[in-house]
Coordinates of C-alpha atoms and ligand atoms in Angstrom, one line a residue:
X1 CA 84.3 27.5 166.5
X2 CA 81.2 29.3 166.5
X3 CA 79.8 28.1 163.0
X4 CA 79.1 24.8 162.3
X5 CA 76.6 24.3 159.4
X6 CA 78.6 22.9 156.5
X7 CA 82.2 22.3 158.6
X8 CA 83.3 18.7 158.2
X9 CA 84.0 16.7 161.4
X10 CA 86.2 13.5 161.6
X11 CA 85.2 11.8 164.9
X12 CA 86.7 8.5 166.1
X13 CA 85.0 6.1 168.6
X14 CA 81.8 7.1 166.8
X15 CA 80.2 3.6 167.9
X16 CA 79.2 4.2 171.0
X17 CA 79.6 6.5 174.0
X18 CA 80.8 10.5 173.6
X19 CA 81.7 9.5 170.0
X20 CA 77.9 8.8 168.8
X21 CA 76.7 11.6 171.0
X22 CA 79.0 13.8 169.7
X23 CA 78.4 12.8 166.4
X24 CA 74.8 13.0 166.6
X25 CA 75.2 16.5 168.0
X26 CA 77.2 17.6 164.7
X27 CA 75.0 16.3 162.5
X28 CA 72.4 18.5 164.1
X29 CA 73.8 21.4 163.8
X30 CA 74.7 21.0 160.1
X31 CA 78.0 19.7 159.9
X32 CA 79.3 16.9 157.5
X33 CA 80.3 13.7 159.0
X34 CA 83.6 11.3 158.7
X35 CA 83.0 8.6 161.5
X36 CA 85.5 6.1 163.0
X37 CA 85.4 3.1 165.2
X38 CA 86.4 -0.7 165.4
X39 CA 83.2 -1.7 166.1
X40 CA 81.9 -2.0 162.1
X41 CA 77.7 -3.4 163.3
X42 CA 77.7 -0.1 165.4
X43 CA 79.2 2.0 163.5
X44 CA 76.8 1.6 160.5
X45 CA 73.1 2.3 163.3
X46 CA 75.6 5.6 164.3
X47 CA 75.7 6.4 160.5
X48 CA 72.0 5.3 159.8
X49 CA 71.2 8.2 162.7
X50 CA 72.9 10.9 161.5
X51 CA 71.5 10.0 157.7
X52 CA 67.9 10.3 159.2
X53 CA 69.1 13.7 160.8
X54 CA 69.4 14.6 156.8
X55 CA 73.7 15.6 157.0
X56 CA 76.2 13.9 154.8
X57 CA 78.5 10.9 156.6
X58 CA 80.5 8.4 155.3
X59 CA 82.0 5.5 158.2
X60 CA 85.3 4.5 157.8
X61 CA 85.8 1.6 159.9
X62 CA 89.1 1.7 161.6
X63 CA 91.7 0.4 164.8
X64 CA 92.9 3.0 166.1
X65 CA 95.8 1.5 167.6
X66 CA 96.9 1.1 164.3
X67 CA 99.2 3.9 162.8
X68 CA 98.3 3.0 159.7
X69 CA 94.5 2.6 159.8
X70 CA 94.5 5.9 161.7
X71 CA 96.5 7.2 158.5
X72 CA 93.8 5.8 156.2
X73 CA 91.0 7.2 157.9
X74 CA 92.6 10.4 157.6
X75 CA 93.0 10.1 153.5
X76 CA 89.5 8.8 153.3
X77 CA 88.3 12.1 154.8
X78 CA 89.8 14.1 153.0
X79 CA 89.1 12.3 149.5
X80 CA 85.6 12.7 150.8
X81 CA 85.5 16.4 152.0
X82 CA 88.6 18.1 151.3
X83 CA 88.7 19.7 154.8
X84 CA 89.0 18.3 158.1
X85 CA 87.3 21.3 160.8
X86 CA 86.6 19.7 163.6
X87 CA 88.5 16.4 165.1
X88 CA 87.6 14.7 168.0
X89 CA 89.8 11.9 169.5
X90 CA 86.8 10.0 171.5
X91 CA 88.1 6.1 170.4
X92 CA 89.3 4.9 173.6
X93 CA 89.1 2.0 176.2
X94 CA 89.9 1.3 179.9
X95 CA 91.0 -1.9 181.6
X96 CA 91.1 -2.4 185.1
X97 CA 94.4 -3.9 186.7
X98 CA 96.8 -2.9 189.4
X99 CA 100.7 -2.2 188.7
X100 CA 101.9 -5.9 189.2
X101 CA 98.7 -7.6 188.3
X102 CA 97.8 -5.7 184.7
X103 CA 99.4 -7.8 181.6
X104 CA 102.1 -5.6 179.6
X105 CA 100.3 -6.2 176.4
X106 CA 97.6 -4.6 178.5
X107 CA 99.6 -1.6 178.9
X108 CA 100.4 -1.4 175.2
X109 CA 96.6 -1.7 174.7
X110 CA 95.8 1.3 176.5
X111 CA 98.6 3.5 175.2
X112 CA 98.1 2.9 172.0
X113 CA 93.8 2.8 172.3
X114 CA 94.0 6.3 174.4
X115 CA 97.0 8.2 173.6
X116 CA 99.2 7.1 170.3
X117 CA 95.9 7.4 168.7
X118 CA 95.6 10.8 169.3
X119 CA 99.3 11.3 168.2
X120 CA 98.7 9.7 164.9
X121 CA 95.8 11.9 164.4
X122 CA 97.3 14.9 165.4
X123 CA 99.9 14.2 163.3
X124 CA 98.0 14.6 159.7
X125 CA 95.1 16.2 160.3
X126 CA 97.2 19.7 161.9
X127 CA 98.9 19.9 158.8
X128 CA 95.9 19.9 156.6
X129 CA 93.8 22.5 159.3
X130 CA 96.5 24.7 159.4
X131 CA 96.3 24.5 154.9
X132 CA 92.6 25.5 155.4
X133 CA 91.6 29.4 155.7
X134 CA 88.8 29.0 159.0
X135 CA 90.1 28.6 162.3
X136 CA 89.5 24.7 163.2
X137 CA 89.3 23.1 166.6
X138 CA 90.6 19.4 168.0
X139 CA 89.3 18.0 171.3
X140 CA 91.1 14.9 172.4
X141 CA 89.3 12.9 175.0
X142 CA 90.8 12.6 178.1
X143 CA 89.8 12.6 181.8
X144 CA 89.2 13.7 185.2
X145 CA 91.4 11.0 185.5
X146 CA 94.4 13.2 183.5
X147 CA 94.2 15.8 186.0
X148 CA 94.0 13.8 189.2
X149 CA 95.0 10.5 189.6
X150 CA 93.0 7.6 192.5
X151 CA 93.9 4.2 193.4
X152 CA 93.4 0.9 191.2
X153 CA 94.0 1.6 187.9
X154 CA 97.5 3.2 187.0
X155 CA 97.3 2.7 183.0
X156 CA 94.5 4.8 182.9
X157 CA 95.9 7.5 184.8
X158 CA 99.3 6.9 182.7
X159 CA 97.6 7.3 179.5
X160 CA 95.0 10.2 180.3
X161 CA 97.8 12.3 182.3
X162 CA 99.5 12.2 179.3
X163 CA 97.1 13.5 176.7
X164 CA 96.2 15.9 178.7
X165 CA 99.7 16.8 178.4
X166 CA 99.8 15.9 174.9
X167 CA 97.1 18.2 174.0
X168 CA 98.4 21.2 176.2
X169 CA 102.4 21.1 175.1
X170 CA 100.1 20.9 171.5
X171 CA 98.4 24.3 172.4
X172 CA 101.6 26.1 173.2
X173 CA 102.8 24.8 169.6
X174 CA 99.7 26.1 167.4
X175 CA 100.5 29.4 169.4
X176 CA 104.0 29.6 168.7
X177 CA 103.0 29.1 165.0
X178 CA 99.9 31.5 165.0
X179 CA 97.9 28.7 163.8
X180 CA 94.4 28.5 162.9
X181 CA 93.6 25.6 165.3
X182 CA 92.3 25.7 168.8
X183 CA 92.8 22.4 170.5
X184 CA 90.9 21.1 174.0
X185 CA 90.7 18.5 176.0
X186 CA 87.5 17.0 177.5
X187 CA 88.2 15.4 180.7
X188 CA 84.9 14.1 182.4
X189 CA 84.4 11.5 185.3
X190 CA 82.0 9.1 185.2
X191 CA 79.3 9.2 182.4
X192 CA 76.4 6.9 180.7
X193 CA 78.7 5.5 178.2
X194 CA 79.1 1.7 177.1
X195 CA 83.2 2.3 178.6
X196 CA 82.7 -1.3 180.7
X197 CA 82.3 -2.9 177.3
X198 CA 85.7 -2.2 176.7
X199 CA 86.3 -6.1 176.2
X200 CA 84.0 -6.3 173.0
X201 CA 87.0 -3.8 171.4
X202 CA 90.0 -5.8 172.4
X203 CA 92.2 -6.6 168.7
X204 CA 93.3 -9.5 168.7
X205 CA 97.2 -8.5 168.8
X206 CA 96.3 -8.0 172.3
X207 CA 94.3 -10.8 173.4
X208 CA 96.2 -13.9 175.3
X209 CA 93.5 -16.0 176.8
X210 CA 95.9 -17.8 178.1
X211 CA 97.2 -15.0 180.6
X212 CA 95.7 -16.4 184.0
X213 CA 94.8 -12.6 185.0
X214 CA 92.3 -12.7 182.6
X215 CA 90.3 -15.0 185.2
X216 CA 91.4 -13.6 188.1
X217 CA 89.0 -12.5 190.9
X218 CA 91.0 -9.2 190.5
X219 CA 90.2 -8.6 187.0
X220 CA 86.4 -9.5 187.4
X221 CA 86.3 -7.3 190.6
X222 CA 87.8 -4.4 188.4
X223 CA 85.1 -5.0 185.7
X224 CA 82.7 -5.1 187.9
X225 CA 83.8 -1.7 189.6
X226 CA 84.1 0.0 186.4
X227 CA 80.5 -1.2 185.2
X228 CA 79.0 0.2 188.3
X229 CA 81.1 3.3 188.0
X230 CA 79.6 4.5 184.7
X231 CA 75.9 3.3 184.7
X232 CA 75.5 5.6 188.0
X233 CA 77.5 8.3 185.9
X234 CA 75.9 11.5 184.7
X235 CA 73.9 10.7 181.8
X236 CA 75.4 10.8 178.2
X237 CA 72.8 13.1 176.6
X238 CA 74.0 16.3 179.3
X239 CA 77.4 15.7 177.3
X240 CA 77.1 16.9 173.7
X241 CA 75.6 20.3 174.7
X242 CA 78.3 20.7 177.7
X243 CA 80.8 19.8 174.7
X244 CA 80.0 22.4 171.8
X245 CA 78.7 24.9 174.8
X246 CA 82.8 24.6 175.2
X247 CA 83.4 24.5 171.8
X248 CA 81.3 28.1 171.1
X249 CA 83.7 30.0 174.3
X250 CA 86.8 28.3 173.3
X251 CA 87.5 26.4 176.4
X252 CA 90.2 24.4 176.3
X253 CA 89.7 22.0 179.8
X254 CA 85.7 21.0 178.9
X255 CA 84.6 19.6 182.5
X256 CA 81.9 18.0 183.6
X257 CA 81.7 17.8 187.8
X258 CA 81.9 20.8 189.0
X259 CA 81.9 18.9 192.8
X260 CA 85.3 17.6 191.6
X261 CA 87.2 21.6 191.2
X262 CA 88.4 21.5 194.5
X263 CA 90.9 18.3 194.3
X264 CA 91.7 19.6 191.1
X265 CA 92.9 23.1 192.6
X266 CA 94.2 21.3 196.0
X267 CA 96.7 18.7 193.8
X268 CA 97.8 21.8 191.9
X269 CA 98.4 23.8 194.8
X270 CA 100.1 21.1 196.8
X271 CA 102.8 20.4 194.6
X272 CA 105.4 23.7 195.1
X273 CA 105.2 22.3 198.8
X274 CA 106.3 18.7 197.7
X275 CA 102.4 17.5 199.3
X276 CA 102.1 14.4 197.4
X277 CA 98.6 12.3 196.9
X278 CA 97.0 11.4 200.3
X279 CA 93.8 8.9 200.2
X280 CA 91.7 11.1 203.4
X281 CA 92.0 13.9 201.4
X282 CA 90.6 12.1 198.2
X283 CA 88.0 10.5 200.1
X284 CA 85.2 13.0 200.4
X285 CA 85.4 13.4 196.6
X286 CA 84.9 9.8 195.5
X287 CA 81.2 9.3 195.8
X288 CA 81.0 12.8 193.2
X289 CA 82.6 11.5 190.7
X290 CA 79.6 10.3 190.0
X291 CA 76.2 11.5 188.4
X292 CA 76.8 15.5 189.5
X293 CA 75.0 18.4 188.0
X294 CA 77.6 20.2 185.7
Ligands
NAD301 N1 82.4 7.2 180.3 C1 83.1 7.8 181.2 O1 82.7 7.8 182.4 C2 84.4 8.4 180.8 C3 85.0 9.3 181.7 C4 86.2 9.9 181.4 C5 86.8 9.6 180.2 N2 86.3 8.7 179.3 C6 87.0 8.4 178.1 O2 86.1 8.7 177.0 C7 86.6 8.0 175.8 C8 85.5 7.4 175.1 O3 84.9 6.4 175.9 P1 83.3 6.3 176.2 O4 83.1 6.5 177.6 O5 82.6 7.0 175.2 O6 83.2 4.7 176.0 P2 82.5 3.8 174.9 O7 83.0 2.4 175.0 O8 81.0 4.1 174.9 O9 83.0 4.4 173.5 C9 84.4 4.2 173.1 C10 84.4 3.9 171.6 O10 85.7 3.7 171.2 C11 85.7 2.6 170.3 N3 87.0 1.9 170.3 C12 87.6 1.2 171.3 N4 88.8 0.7 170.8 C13 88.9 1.2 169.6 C14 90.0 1.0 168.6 N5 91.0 0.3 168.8 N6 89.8 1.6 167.4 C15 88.7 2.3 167.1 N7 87.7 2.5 168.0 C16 87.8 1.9 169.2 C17 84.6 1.6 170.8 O11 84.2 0.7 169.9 C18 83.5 2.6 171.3 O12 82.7 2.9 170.2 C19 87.6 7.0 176.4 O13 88.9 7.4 176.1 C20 87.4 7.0 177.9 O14 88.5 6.7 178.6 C21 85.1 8.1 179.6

């Protein structure tokens, strides 16, 4: 997408994080606004923003982990606009937790939060892009994390892996079909973003205070990691022009760290030889996951 003035974009996680930024960014270039998140109080300052930026919004509050809702807020979009352009999967959480220590229902939470949500969407909006005579374009939010995995937290390596392999077996599909729709996937590492907050988002179908991990030292440890993970991160407002810079060349993997290429290119170029992760290799590249220039 090279034009955006007028184009209607749906974005979820629109609260806080890439999703506002994002959201923000459309606005200012031109484009009409359908915005998503759970979190209803910040959803409305998001939609208050883009308002005073002078483009059309409407909010459409909504759980993403929720087939349903997700359904809804795909209706209610299109009852507003009649087109969907531009979708960006950005709703998503991350909880820390090792293999034997992280609650099932946490599992659940993060597979439905980062991944079936993006299924769902995918699901009805394609069909009503590939309606639409302009070419449209979907960028579902993954990771650095879906293209290399490190230690501590295997749900979120489990749930970005696979939209990153969501959104590229989706790719293959719109080309099979010659249709209209470019899809991406942005896969950052650590940015300004309100990601350690995850807790505020947590539905209730998930939530057993009861669950003694909950006040584990391992848990808090993990929060704390993740906390200090993104506030040294790369700062947000470097993201949305990295994002529609993408958008304009038609990139479909949008990094951010350029520092992190290598492990990339070295876990790719291990695996015909059966070379499978190794922590001294990883090591060097740990600290630059961190507030890099692009
Ligand atoms: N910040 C980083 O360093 C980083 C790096 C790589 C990937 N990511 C990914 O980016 C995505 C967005 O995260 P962020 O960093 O912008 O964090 P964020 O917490 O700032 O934003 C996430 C948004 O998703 C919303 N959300 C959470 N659960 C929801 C639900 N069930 N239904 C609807 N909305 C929901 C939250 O309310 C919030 O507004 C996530 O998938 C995250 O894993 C973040």
């Amino acid at each position: 997408m090279k034009e955006f003035k007028e184009k209607v974009a749906l974005i979820t996680g629109a609260a806080h994080g890439f999703g506002r930024a994002l959201s923000l960014e459309a606005a200012k270039r031109g484009m009409k606004l359908a915005i998503a998140d759970i979190d209803d109080e910040a959803l409305s300052k998001t939609k208050t923003d883009i308002k005073d930026l002078g483009a059309d919004v409407i909010s459409i509050p909504t759980d993403v982990t929720d087939e349903d809702e997700v359904d809804a807020m795909v209706k209610k979009t299109v009852a507003e606009y009649h087109e969907i352009d531009l979708l960006i999967n950005s709703a998503g959480i991350a909880v820390p937790g090792g293999i034997c220590e992280l609650p099932t229902r946490d599992w659940e939470w993060i597979l439905h939060a980062d991944l079936m949500s993006q299924v769902w969407a995918l699901k009805r909006v394609i069909p009503i892009m590939r309606k639409q005579k302009d070419h449209c374009d979907i960028i579902n939010v993954a990771s650095i994390a879906g293209l290399v995995a490190s230690p501590s937290m295997p749900s979120y390596f489990a749930s970005k892996f696979a939209s990153v392999g969501l959104t590229e077996a989706v790719e293959y599909d719109m080309q099979v079909a010659k249709a209209n729709i470019s899809m991406h996937v942005f896969c950052p590492a650590f940015v300004q973003t309100d990601l350690y907050h995850t807790e505020n988002h947590r539905p209730a179908k998930y939530t057993d205070k009861n669950d003694p991990y909950y006040s584990s030292e391992a848990f808090k440890e993990g929060q704390e990691r993740a906390k200090q993970d993104i506030v040294t991160g790369m700062p947000i407002d470097k993201i949305p022009g990295i994002v529609f810079k993408a958008l304009e060349e038609n990139k479909f993997y949008i990094l951010t760290h350029t520092g992190l290429n290598p492990i990339i290119v070295s876990r790719a170029e291990n695996i015909p030889s059966g070379k499978g992760p190794e922590l001294k290799t990883l090591a060097p590249f740990l600290s630059k996951t961190h507030n890099e220039e692009n």
